Amino acid sequence: MDTYAVNANPSLDPTLEQPTRDELLAMYGRMVLIRRVEERLGDDFTAGKLPQSVHLYVGQEACAVGVCARLEDGDWVASTHRGHGHYLARDGDVRGLFAEVFGRRDGICRGMGGSPHVADFSKGIIGANAVVGGGIGIATGAALAAQMQDRGRVAVCFFGDGAAAQGWLGEALNIAALWRLPLVLVCENNGFAEFMPTATVTAGSIASRAAGYGVPGVAVDGNDLIEVWQAAGPAVARARAGQGPTLLELRTYRTRAHTESESGFLSRPYRTVEEVEDWRTRDPLPRVRDRLSAAGVRDDELDTIDAEARRLAAEASAFAETNPWPDPSVVYGLMFHDQEP
Amino acid sequence: MARRRLMHALNDALVEEMERDERVILFGEDVEISMFGDTKGLRERFGPRRVRDTPISEGILTGMAVGAAAAGQRVVVHMFMANFLYTGFDGIANQAAKLRFMTGGQVRLPITFMVLYGGGRALGAQHADTPFPMLVNLGGINVVAPTNAADTKGLLKTAIRGDNPTVFFEPGGRGGEFGEVPDGDHLVPFGRAAIVRGGGDATVVAVGSMMKPALQAADVLERTYGVAVDLIDPRTLVPLDEDAILASVARTGRLVVVDESRDRCSFASHVAAVVGDRGFASLRAPMKRVTVPNVALPYAPPAEKPLIPNPERIVAAVLETLGRAPLATP
Ligand SMILES: Cc1ncc(C[n+]2csc(CCOP(=O)(O)OP(=O)(O)O)c2C)c(N)n1
C-alpha cells in the first residue's frame, strides 16, 4: 500500500478497518455518478450549451467520496471551483447541479453562482470557492461554530495543491491546533495548479506542513478509495472527539483539462500524453470495481449502477437545457437578507 | 440617560448583546486585554469559549467570521486598525459580501467587523487610513460610522442583531469623549441619518469622526459669519439615507461633505454624485468635498495635521458655496 505517513498518528493504521461490501458499493455508486455527471457536463460544454467553461473532477472521485463517506448530516464541507464532486458526494441534487451549471432558474444557487459555486447549505456545503484557498477560512470558522455548538459536528475543507500555497493554510493549522477545532483539511494534490506542475510551485511535501503545528499530517494515494476512506476515518473521528485538526494530502491526478476550454487558448502543451495515459491506468473507478467483483458483486449489477448514473446525468442535462433563465431582477434581492442593496 | 464615554458605549453594547444571545462570539487580536477598552472585561464575563484572542492572522480571521456565521454563530471580529482590513480583505470582499448572493440567498451572515480608523495621531501611514470607499463599493456589506456615544451603542447593537455583514468603524480619536446614552435597550436603525443641526443656509454632511470639526466649524460659521448650516450625520454609509440629504439640499441649495477618506472616489464623492443625480435642480453652487488629499498620512504632526479635514477648511468650503470668502485670520 502506497502510504506516506508523514507525521503519523498512531491511530491512523490503514490496515485496521475495511469498508463493508455495502459501504463499498454505495461509495462506488457515488463515484460513478460523479464520473458520468462530469463527462456529461464536458459534452454539454463542447456542445456550446454552457455559459462558461467548467473545471471537472474526473480522476479525483475517490477523494470526495472516501472523505464524505465518513461524514454525517450536519457536518460542514467547504468546496472549490472543482466542486461538483464534493456536492454529489454530499448527496447534492443532480438536477439542481446541472441547472446551476447551465445558469438556469432552478439551479441550486438560482443560477447566481454557476459551476464554481455549486453549494447546497442544507447538505452541509458551506460554499464553493473560486478564490483558490478561500474555503480554508470558512471551514475553520465553521469548525469554530461546531465547537461552540458542541454537537460533535466537524468541518472539512477540500482544497487543491495550488491552494496549499496560500498563507491561509498555515493560519488555519495554527488556529485550529491552538483551539483544537474539529477541522479536517483535505488537500487534493492533483499534480497541477492550473498549468503549473505542482513541483514547480510547491516546495517540500504538503502533508508535512502539519508537523510544525503539531498536527497530524497524512499523505495517501488519492486514487485509492479505500486508502482515502481509511485515512479520513481517524481524521474525522479525531475532530469529532474534540482532539483537533488533521491535514490529509490525497495524491491524485487530474486526467481531464484544468478547464474544459483550455485547448482553445493554450499555446503549448503542459504535460505529455504518456503521463496522462499512465495515470489513466490508475483510474480510481476500476480499482473499486475490481474489489467489488472480487467480493462477489456481479458484473450486471455493476453495469446497472453505471447505466443509472448515465441516465440521471442525461435526464438532468435535458432538464437544465429547457429550464428557464432566472429573472434578472433576482440579483437585487440577494446581496443582503431583508435589505435593499 | 447615562453619561458614557464612546468606548464604554461600545463595551455596553457588546455586553448587552452577548448577554441577550449566547450565539454571539467575539474574537480578534488582544481582545482579552483590550487596548482600546471596547472589549474590556468580556473574557472574564463571558468566558474563554466566547471571547478569544487570536493569532495575528487577519487573512483568515475574516474568512473564519464568514464560516462561523454561516454555521450558526453571531460573530463579532475585532480587526484592530482599519488598515488591517486590507490584510484580511478576501474574507470581506470575496466571501462575506458575496456568499449569500452566490448561493442564491441560502445563507445569512450575521457578522460585525469592528475597526478603529483615522489619522491625526502620528500613527503613520499604515495605521491611519479611513477606508470607507472600498467597503462602500462592495455592495454586500453594511458600513457604519457613528459619531457619538448614544449612536455608537445603538448602531453596534443593531449590527450584532442584524443578519448581514457590517463593518463598524470606531472613531479612533474620540474614544474618550462623553455623551448621553439613553437607558434600556437602545437601538439605532441603519439607513436613518441624524439631523444634528438645522440651519438652512447650507448643508454639511459630516461622516464619523469628522463630526467634531464640523460642529466646531458650524459654531464659527454661526458666530463669525452669521451662517447657520444643516448638519447631517449619515450614521450609516451603507445603507445611506439619501432622502435626508436631498431634503436638506432642497432647502439650502448648497452641499459640503466632510469625509476622512482620501479624496479620489471618497465617500464624499459618492454623496456628491447622489446629489448631482437626484438633487441637481436645487443646487445653487458647486458642491464641495472636504477630504484627505490623495497622499498617505505622514508621521510628522505638522505634516499630518493639515491633511485631515479641520474646522478652517470646512468653514472655507461652506463660505465658498455661499460665494463668500473667509475673513483673514490674524
Ligand atoms: C486567489 C486566486 N488566485 C488565482 C486563481 C486562478 N486559478 C483558478 S484555478 C487555479 C489553480 C488552482 O490549483 P489547485 O488549488 O491545485 O486546484 P485544481 O485546479 O488543481 O483543482 C488558479 C490559480 C483563483 N481562482 N483564485
XYZ file of C-alpha atoms and ligand atoms in Angstrom:
697
model
C 0.000 0.000 0.000
C 1.208 3.395 -1.061
C 1.036 5.242 2.241
C 3.241 8.106 3.281
C 2.553 8.754 6.921
C 4.490 11.950 7.344
C 3.641 12.686 10.935
C 1.950 9.500 11.754
C -0.936 9.498 14.127
C -0.722 6.077 15.740
C -4.457 5.643 15.309
C -4.083 6.003 11.563
C -3.192 2.404 10.857
C -4.709 1.777 7.448
C -4.837 -1.953 7.972
C -7.295 -1.572 10.822
C -10.570 -1.003 9.090
C -12.157 -2.141 5.854
C -15.438 -0.894 4.417
C -18.218 -3.450 4.295
C -19.396 -4.649 0.932
C -22.459 -2.412 1.153
C -20.416 0.620 2.127
C -18.093 -0.023 -0.759
C -20.988 -0.454 -3.151
C -22.541 2.817 -2.012
C -19.266 4.655 -2.428
C -18.778 3.130 -5.849
C -22.220 4.355 -6.859
C -21.284 7.906 -5.852
C -18.011 7.766 -7.732
C -19.702 6.528 -10.871
C -22.348 9.211 -10.589
C -19.688 11.912 -10.305
C -17.828 10.497 -13.300
C -20.885 10.331 -15.526
C -22.126 13.765 -14.466
C -18.749 15.320 -15.197
C -18.453 13.599 -18.547
C -21.898 14.774 -19.456
C -21.081 18.352 -18.443
C -17.918 18.122 -20.537
C -20.047 17.127 -23.517
C -22.520 19.889 -22.767
C -19.702 22.407 -22.722
C -18.319 21.124 -26.024
C -21.801 21.334 -27.489
C -21.897 25.011 -26.560
C -24.693 24.602 -24.057
C -22.961 26.182 -21.047
C -22.405 29.899 -20.461
C -18.831 29.272 -19.370
C -16.192 26.585 -19.171
C -16.142 24.100 -16.295
C -13.466 22.564 -14.056
C -14.230 18.867 -13.923
C -13.422 16.376 -11.207
C -12.723 13.339 -13.388
C -9.987 11.199 -11.868
C -10.414 12.591 -8.357
C -13.673 10.892 -7.421
C -12.147 8.737 -4.695
C -11.151 11.861 -2.759
C -14.586 13.394 -2.288
C -16.321 10.078 -1.873
C -13.814 8.493 0.512
C -13.844 11.537 2.785
C -17.553 12.330 2.654
C -18.461 8.714 3.416
C -17.054 9.452 6.867
C -19.326 12.421 7.450
C -22.743 12.730 8.971
C -25.683 15.041 8.453
C -24.861 18.394 9.993
C -21.166 18.230 9.178
C -19.790 21.038 7.045
C -17.880 20.803 3.797
C -16.137 23.725 2.091
C -15.690 23.127 -1.599
C -13.781 24.610 -4.529
C -14.062 25.700 -8.153
C -13.662 21.989 -8.940
C -16.522 21.210 -6.639
C -19.180 19.160 -8.405
C -17.696 16.005 -6.906
C -17.924 17.318 -3.353
C -21.506 18.373 -3.946
C -22.518 14.974 -5.271
C -20.569 13.149 -2.593
C -22.721 15.049 -0.086
C -25.837 13.847 -1.876
C -26.471 17.094 -3.719
C -29.369 17.071 -6.171
C -28.272 16.242 -9.725
C -30.858 18.429 -11.448
C -30.010 21.342 -9.171
C -26.364 20.906 -10.161
C -26.999 20.805 -13.892
C -29.426 23.703 -13.832
C -26.861 25.726 -11.881
C -24.049 24.960 -14.301
C -26.400 25.864 -17.162
C -27.130 29.129 -15.303
C -30.833 28.420 -15.012
C -33.645 29.404 -12.681
C -33.882 26.145 -10.775
C -30.172 25.817 -10.240
C -29.240 25.040 -6.667
C -27.993 28.641 -6.364
C -30.705 30.042 -8.654
C -28.200 30.491 -11.456
C -26.319 33.116 -9.461
C -23.283 31.001 -8.601
C -22.548 28.801 -11.575
C -20.190 25.869 -11.843
C -17.509 27.137 -9.440
C -20.002 27.919 -6.666
C -22.294 24.919 -6.627
C -23.352 24.602 -2.993
C -26.304 23.322 -1.010
C -26.274 24.504 2.593
C -28.954 22.005 3.522
C -26.431 19.303 2.648
C -23.695 20.988 4.647
C -21.867 22.527 1.695
C -20.796 25.831 3.192
C -19.919 27.426 -0.121
C -17.718 26.521 -3.050
C -14.893 28.950 -3.607
C -13.432 30.228 -6.839
C -10.891 32.062 -4.730
C -8.193 29.425 -4.568
C -7.866 28.649 -0.857
C -10.855 30.820 0.008
C -12.661 27.936 1.662
C -9.958 27.400 4.248
C -11.023 30.300 6.440
C -14.690 29.464 6.021
C -14.184 25.860 7.074
C -12.077 26.942 10.036
C -14.862 29.288 11.074
C -17.448 26.543 10.648
C -15.273 24.337 12.842
C -15.266 27.090 15.451
C -19.057 27.248 15.287
C -19.216 23.472 15.562
C -17.058 23.617 18.656
C -19.245 26.317 20.195
C -22.385 24.313 19.492
C -20.961 21.150 20.995
C -22.942 18.716 18.892
C -19.977 16.741 17.651
C -20.041 18.275 14.207
C -16.927 18.562 12.099
C -15.887 20.798 9.222
C -13.989 19.509 6.215
C -12.167 21.751 3.811
C -11.327 20.483 0.343
C -8.655 22.458 -1.455
C -6.044 21.907 -4.146
C -2.284 21.698 -4.071
C -2.291 25.170 -5.585
C -4.330 26.450 -2.652
C -1.816 24.923 -0.251
C 0.488 27.774 -1.251
C -1.886 30.332 0.229
C -0.941 31.656 3.649
C -4.387 30.719 4.880
C -3.317 27.099 5.231
C -0.646 27.962 7.778
C -3.002 30.322 9.584
C -5.693 27.642 9.742
C -3.311 24.980 11.019
C -2.105 27.331 13.728
C -5.511 28.453 14.955
C -7.159 25.058 14.595
C -4.330 23.423 16.522
C -4.389 26.072 19.258
C -8.142 25.828 19.687
C -8.413 22.101 18.874
C -11.009 22.820 16.264
C -12.939 19.928 14.689
C -11.403 20.542 11.276
C -10.153 18.196 8.586
C -8.077 19.896 5.920
C -8.119 17.806 2.769
C -5.628 18.749 0.086
C -6.369 17.116 -3.238
C -2.954 17.137 -4.832
C -3.864 16.565 -8.459
C -0.485 17.418 -9.932
C -1.217 20.899 -11.208
C -2.134 24.413 -10.215
C -3.764 25.399 -13.481
C -0.961 24.532 -15.902
C 1.930 24.696 -13.450
C 3.104 21.273 -12.328
C 2.843 21.072 -8.561
C 6.565 20.534 -8.064
C 7.365 23.810 -9.812
C 5.265 25.865 -7.406
C 5.201 23.762 -4.228
C 8.279 23.146 -2.086
C 8.538 20.040 0.058
C 5.562 17.916 0.954
C 2.181 19.392 1.712
C 1.251 16.843 4.375
C 4.442 17.549 6.284
C 3.461 21.194 6.714
C 1.224 19.978 9.534
C 4.118 18.750 11.663
C 5.315 22.242 12.504
C 1.969 22.923 14.128
C 1.869 19.634 15.993
C -0.949 18.478 13.758
C -1.090 15.004 12.209
C -0.321 15.172 8.508
C -1.018 12.145 6.387
C -0.457 11.556 2.689
C -2.177 8.708 0.915
C -2.948 7.584 -2.600
C -5.918 9.714 -3.545
C -6.811 7.353 -6.359
C -7.372 4.530 -3.928
C -10.807 4.909 -2.404
C -10.066 2.615 0.490
C -6.868 4.402 1.439
C -8.696 7.704 1.371
C -11.524 6.252 3.433
C -9.079 4.736 5.889
C -7.203 7.999 6.296
C -10.359 10.092 6.571
C -11.959 7.911 9.238
C -9.496 8.605 12.045
C -9.138 12.248 10.975
C -12.884 12.810 11.224
C -13.095 10.798 14.439
C -10.287 12.817 15.952
C -12.068 16.053 15.050
C -15.372 14.764 16.371
C -13.770 13.747 19.632
C -12.504 17.283 20.152
C -8.874 16.372 19.597
C -8.247 18.906 16.882
C -7.405 19.135 13.214
C -5.740 16.791 10.749
C -4.196 17.568 7.389
C -4.727 14.946 4.711
C -2.912 15.068 1.409
C -4.608 12.940 -1.197
C -2.233 12.316 -4.085
C -4.310 12.116 -7.206
C -4.275 13.335 -10.773
C -6.493 15.451 -12.929
C -6.879 13.436 -16.111
C -9.100 15.968 -17.853
C -8.368 19.592 -18.626
C -7.871 22.187 -15.910
C -10.765 23.924 -17.568
C -12.672 22.422 -20.468
C -11.928 25.402 -22.677
C -8.160 25.149 -22.330
C -7.392 23.636 -25.738
C -8.796 26.820 -27.217
C -6.268 29.129 -25.608
C -3.143 27.214 -24.603
C -0.180 27.907 -26.860
C 1.722 24.779 -25.857
C 1.081 21.540 -24.006
C 1.841 21.434 -20.284
C 2.017 17.664 -19.937
C 2.625 14.654 -22.129
C 0.023 12.291 -23.485
C 2.021 9.448 -21.929
C 1.773 10.995 -18.480
C -1.983 11.247 -18.735
C -2.248 7.701 -20.116
C -0.085 6.439 -17.302
C -2.399 7.976 -14.729
C -5.442 6.594 -16.528
C -4.130 3.147 -15.689
C -4.553 4.196 -12.065
C -8.118 5.372 -12.577
C -9.863 5.102 -9.203
C -13.090 3.632 -10.588
C -11.890 0.274 -11.975
C -9.927 -0.264 -8.789
C -13.100 -0.200 -6.747
C -14.997 -2.178 -9.340
C -12.377 -4.922 -9.203
C -12.691 -5.101 -5.456
C -16.424 -5.348 -5.676
C -16.168 -8.112 -8.260
C -13.768 -9.931 -6.012
C -16.297 -9.529 -3.220
C -18.857 -11.271 -5.379
C -20.827 -8.398 -6.861
C -21.997 -9.473 -10.293
C -20.992 -7.568 -13.415
C -24.568 -6.887 -14.401
C -25.204 -5.232 -11.026
C -22.197 -3.000 -11.544
C -23.267 -2.232 -15.088
C -26.682 -1.243 -13.841
C -25.109 1.256 -11.446
C -23.274 2.782 -14.354
C -26.313 2.874 -16.615
C -28.369 4.502 -13.896
C -25.712 7.201 -13.387
C -25.681 7.926 -17.124
C -29.436 8.105 -17.159
C -29.529 10.525 -14.222
C -26.947 12.770 -15.845
C -28.712 12.770 -19.204
C -32.061 13.426 -17.601
C -30.690 16.309 -15.515
C -28.928 17.782 -18.514
C -32.150 17.748 -20.520
C -33.968 19.313 -17.593
C -31.397 22.086 -17.332
C -31.449 22.816 -21.030
C -35.142 23.628 -21.006
C -35.222 25.225 -17.586
C -35.853 28.983 -17.895
C -33.212 31.587 -17.222
C -33.532 33.294 -13.857
C -35.460 36.534 -13.744
C -32.659 39.150 -13.952
C -34.237 41.155 -11.134
C -33.383 38.336 -8.721
C -29.964 39.930 -8.219
C -31.436 42.810 -6.237
C -32.820 40.568 -3.555
C -29.703 38.588 -2.773
C -26.965 40.875 -1.537
C -28.490 41.265 1.898
C -31.040 39.442 3.969
C -34.160 41.606 4.171
C -32.486 44.756 2.932
C -32.157 46.560 -0.366
C -28.697 46.586 -1.888
C -29.880 58.769 30.305
C -26.394 57.888 31.371
C -23.180 59.766 30.696
C -20.849 57.332 28.954
C -17.627 57.586 27.061
C -17.847 56.347 23.494
C -15.590 53.387 24.222
C -17.770 52.454 27.171
C -20.834 52.676 24.975
C -19.204 50.117 22.688
C -18.453 47.934 25.651
C -22.013 48.287 26.958
C -23.408 47.251 23.577
C -21.172 44.186 23.445
C -22.088 43.166 26.975
C -25.806 43.579 26.361
C -25.811 41.687 23.090
C -23.666 38.873 24.466
C -25.994 38.618 27.447
C -29.008 38.647 25.203
C -27.923 35.983 22.714
C -25.456 33.295 23.537
C -24.713 32.688 19.883
C -22.719 35.935 19.894
C -18.987 35.246 19.926
C -16.113 37.688 19.779
C -12.585 37.156 18.581
C -9.612 39.214 17.481
C -6.135 40.267 18.421
C -5.766 41.272 22.054
C -9.486 41.444 22.665
C -8.955 39.875 26.066
C -6.785 42.643 27.462
C -8.401 45.231 25.128
C -6.029 48.019 24.186
C -8.849 50.447 23.462
C -11.234 49.440 26.215
C -14.054 48.434 23.892
C -13.790 44.715 24.638
C -12.539 45.044 28.189
C -13.856 42.587 30.730
C -15.700 40.472 28.192
C -13.393 37.498 28.519
C -13.892 37.481 32.289
C -17.613 37.870 31.918
C -18.377 35.516 29.050
C -15.540 33.047 29.290
C -12.771 31.769 27.068
C -15.034 29.979 24.613
C -16.989 33.035 23.547
C -14.221 35.609 23.754
C -10.911 34.631 22.189
C -7.584 36.212 21.462
C -6.421 35.149 18.037
C -3.042 34.861 16.382
C -2.019 37.769 14.148
C -3.770 36.234 11.167
C -6.086 38.852 9.700
C -6.022 36.941 6.426
C -8.020 34.123 7.882
C -9.963 35.874 10.650
C -12.334 37.438 8.153
C -12.937 34.135 6.391
C -13.453 32.440 9.735
C -16.061 35.021 10.614
C -17.933 34.053 7.463
C -17.718 30.342 8.187
C -18.736 30.692 11.818
C -21.655 32.943 10.904
C -22.797 30.643 8.110
C -22.684 27.776 10.583
C -24.954 29.496 13.061
C -22.996 31.894 15.284
C -23.357 35.663 15.522
C -19.825 36.827 15.048
C -18.058 39.947 16.221
C -14.496 40.062 14.971
C -12.247 42.884 16.010
C -9.901 43.731 13.164
C -8.000 46.267 15.279
C -6.894 49.099 12.950
C -8.754 49.793 9.737
C -5.605 49.287 7.689
C -5.698 45.634 8.653
C -8.900 45.281 6.690
C -6.605 45.292 3.674
C -4.726 42.320 5.143
C -7.960 40.441 5.633
C -9.810 41.721 2.614
C -10.603 38.426 0.902
C -12.873 37.316 3.717
C -14.766 40.587 3.487
C -14.806 41.381 -0.215
C -14.928 37.922 -1.772
C -16.619 35.927 0.955
C -18.785 37.991 3.308
C -20.005 40.309 0.570
C -20.775 37.511 -1.879
C -21.517 34.179 -0.257
C -25.188 34.907 0.210
C -25.512 36.183 -3.337
C -23.551 33.375 -4.986
C -25.591 30.709 -3.291
C -28.867 32.225 -4.366
C -29.652 33.518 -0.878
C -29.122 30.274 1.019
C -27.250 31.820 3.914
C -27.398 34.685 6.389
C -24.192 36.207 7.628
C -24.537 37.992 10.967
C -21.028 39.409 11.237
C -19.750 42.626 12.741
C -16.190 43.576 11.812
C -15.030 46.228 14.281
C -12.163 48.572 13.397
C -10.565 51.761 14.632
C -9.770 54.261 11.937
C -8.479 57.689 11.182
C -5.407 59.861 11.397
C -4.220 62.856 13.300
C -2.332 60.977 15.958
C 1.088 60.426 14.324
C 0.280 56.764 13.844
C 2.000 56.650 10.474
C 0.687 55.707 7.065
C -0.147 52.082 7.858
C -2.296 52.762 10.915
C -4.259 55.858 9.965
C -6.419 55.112 6.940
C -10.144 55.639 6.598
C -11.058 53.025 4.016
C -14.732 53.843 3.565
C -14.639 53.821 -0.237
C -13.517 50.255 -0.802
C -16.094 48.923 1.651
C -18.963 51.056 0.439
C -18.245 49.846 -3.076
C -18.615 46.155 -2.230
C -22.379 46.217 -2.198
C -22.961 43.388 0.240
C -21.519 44.993 3.361
C -23.160 47.490 5.663
C -20.835 50.297 6.645
C -21.411 52.090 9.919
C -19.568 55.116 11.278
C -21.109 56.588 14.421
C -20.153 59.968 15.789
C -21.364 59.919 19.379
C -21.780 57.586 22.321
C -25.524 57.039 22.007
C -25.423 56.155 18.325
C -22.349 54.038 18.861
C -24.205 51.877 21.282
C -27.423 51.750 19.317
C -25.768 51.047 15.985
C -23.467 48.358 17.335
C -26.416 46.570 18.877
C -28.278 46.775 15.577
C -25.214 45.430 13.751
C -24.813 42.451 16.083
C -28.510 41.651 15.990
C -28.733 42.011 12.225
C -28.408 39.208 9.709
C -25.961 40.921 7.373
C -22.243 41.609 7.468
C -21.323 45.036 8.804
C -18.065 46.887 9.104
C -18.294 49.040 12.197
C -15.911 51.999 12.253
C -14.932 53.175 15.702
C -13.653 56.725 15.608
C -10.088 56.292 16.802
C -9.520 59.777 18.069
C -12.696 60.077 20.084
C -12.624 57.070 22.344
C -12.562 59.243 25.408
C -15.472 61.532 24.643
C -18.552 61.569 26.796
C -22.120 61.592 25.601
C -25.621 60.966 26.891
C -26.782 57.424 26.205
C -30.458 56.534 26.571
C -31.258 53.851 29.120
C -32.681 50.486 28.231
C -32.411 48.528 25.023
C -31.257 51.424 22.853
C -31.218 50.511 19.152
C -30.475 52.837 16.259
C -31.742 51.644 12.877
C -29.486 51.537 9.823
C -30.185 53.920 6.971
C -31.563 56.752 9.046
C -29.455 59.925 9.152
C -29.456 62.247 12.161
C -30.055 65.954 11.657
C -27.572 67.310 14.166
C -28.411 70.949 13.474
C -30.999 72.605 11.324
C -29.830 75.970 9.979
C -30.965 76.233 6.409
C -28.143 78.225 4.783
C -26.042 75.282 3.597
C -25.980 71.511 4.049
C -22.954 69.941 5.704
C -22.735 66.163 5.744
C -20.047 65.011 8.169
C -19.052 61.378 8.442
C -17.833 59.636 11.583
C -15.023 61.416 13.389
C -15.434 64.369 11.035
C -18.483 65.410 13.015
C -16.251 67.010 15.638
C -14.520 69.523 13.303
C -17.835 70.005 11.513
C -19.514 71.016 14.771
C -16.689 73.414 15.513
C -16.994 74.819 12.006
C -20.741 75.241 12.445
C -20.110 77.284 15.594
C -17.601 79.513 13.845
C -19.923 79.973 10.878
C -22.747 80.992 13.120
C -20.764 83.268 15.395
C -18.431 84.917 12.924
C -20.365 84.837 9.677
C -23.999 84.561 10.678
C -24.311 81.391 8.615
C -26.471 78.601 10.014
C -25.926 75.174 8.465
C -27.933 71.988 8.315
C -25.523 69.493 9.820
C -26.251 65.900 8.873
C -24.749 62.755 10.341
C -25.489 59.867 7.954
C -24.564 57.360 10.699
C -24.586 54.508 8.208
C -22.838 54.873 4.849
C -24.455 51.655 3.609
C -27.410 51.854 3.703
C -27.365 55.591 3.087
C -30.230 57.890 3.944
C -30.156 59.712 0.606
C -33.541 61.266 1.212
C -32.443 63.138 4.325
C -29.504 64.662 2.478
C -31.604 65.531 -0.565
C -34.330 67.084 1.557
C -31.789 69.366 3.193
C -30.134 70.311 -0.089
C -33.567 71.087 -1.495
C -33.841 73.788 1.181
C -30.265 75.078 1.193
C -29.115 74.592 -2.408
C -25.611 74.066 -1.073
C -23.662 70.953 -0.124
C -20.388 70.355 1.666
C -19.349 66.809 2.542
C -16.683 66.182 5.157
C -15.040 62.798 4.979
C -11.691 61.491 6.188
C -11.160 59.191 3.218
C -8.696 60.168 0.539
C -10.396 62.381 -1.986
C -10.403 60.218 -5.089
C -13.554 58.087 -5.039
C -14.091 59.136 -1.451
C -17.370 58.626 0.299
C -17.824 62.373 -0.133
C -17.575 61.869 -3.901
C -20.414 59.399 -3.679
C -22.632 61.757 -1.712
C -21.905 64.466 -4.272
C -22.769 62.034 -7.063
C -26.094 61.197 -5.438
C -26.959 64.861 -5.035
C -25.777 65.545 -8.582
C -28.099 62.844 -9.878
C -31.126 63.392 -7.748
C -30.831 66.956 -6.464
C -29.130 68.886 -9.237
C -32.031 71.210 -9.803
C -31.907 72.517 -6.250
C -28.183 73.257 -6.274
C -27.255 76.904 -6.279
C -23.481 76.450 -6.104
C -20.914 73.772 -6.921
C -20.744 71.048 -4.279
C -17.607 70.886 -2.146
C -15.763 67.908 -0.683
C -13.548 68.343 2.342
C -11.402 65.202 2.386
C -7.832 63.977 2.732
C -5.616 64.726 -0.291
C -4.517 61.739 -2.378
C -1.463 61.025 -0.268
C -0.629 58.691 2.603
C -0.738 60.163 6.087
C 2.710 61.127 7.339
C 4.179 60.735 10.792
C 5.378 64.298 11.470
C 2.439 66.050 13.173
C 2.844 69.378 11.341
C 2.767 67.479 8.045
C -0.165 65.283 9.018
C -2.417 67.827 10.651
C -3.352 69.962 7.650
C -4.251 66.875 5.617
C -7.126 65.907 7.902
C -10.275 67.993 7.433
C -10.349 70.700 10.101
C -12.796 73.454 11.035
C -10.937 76.063 8.952
C -11.226 74.012 5.762
C -14.881 73.272 6.444
C -15.682 76.924 7.125
C -13.931 77.955 3.915
C -15.808 75.326 1.898
C -19.197 76.375 3.261
C -18.466 80.055 2.623
C -17.385 79.217 -0.914
C -20.751 77.619 -1.640
C -22.270 80.920 -0.464
C -19.971 82.988 -2.674
C -18.143 84.368 0.332
C -14.555 84.258 1.499
C -13.221 83.608 4.997
C -12.031 86.613 6.945
C -8.271 86.879 7.076
C -7.021 85.100 10.184
C -4.699 87.144 12.400
C -6.937 33.622 -5.380
C -6.928 33.036 -6.735
N -5.799 33.087 -7.468
C -5.762 32.571 -8.709
C -6.881 31.989 -9.245
C -6.873 31.408 -10.659
N -6.926 29.943 -10.564
C -8.062 29.276 -10.782
S -7.884 27.629 -10.568
C -6.263 27.814 -10.172
C -5.409 26.621 -9.833
C -5.745 26.072 -8.538
O -4.970 24.960 -8.319
P -5.366 23.923 -7.219
O -5.615 24.621 -5.943
O -4.303 22.890 -7.207
O -6.743 23.321 -7.698
P -7.071 22.499 -9.021
O -7.500 23.494 -10.067
O -5.876 21.752 -9.400
O -8.205 21.612 -8.628
C -5.895 29.133 -10.215
C -4.534 29.624 -9.934
C -8.040 31.965 -8.468
N -9.174 31.451 -8.933
N -8.032 32.458 -7.208
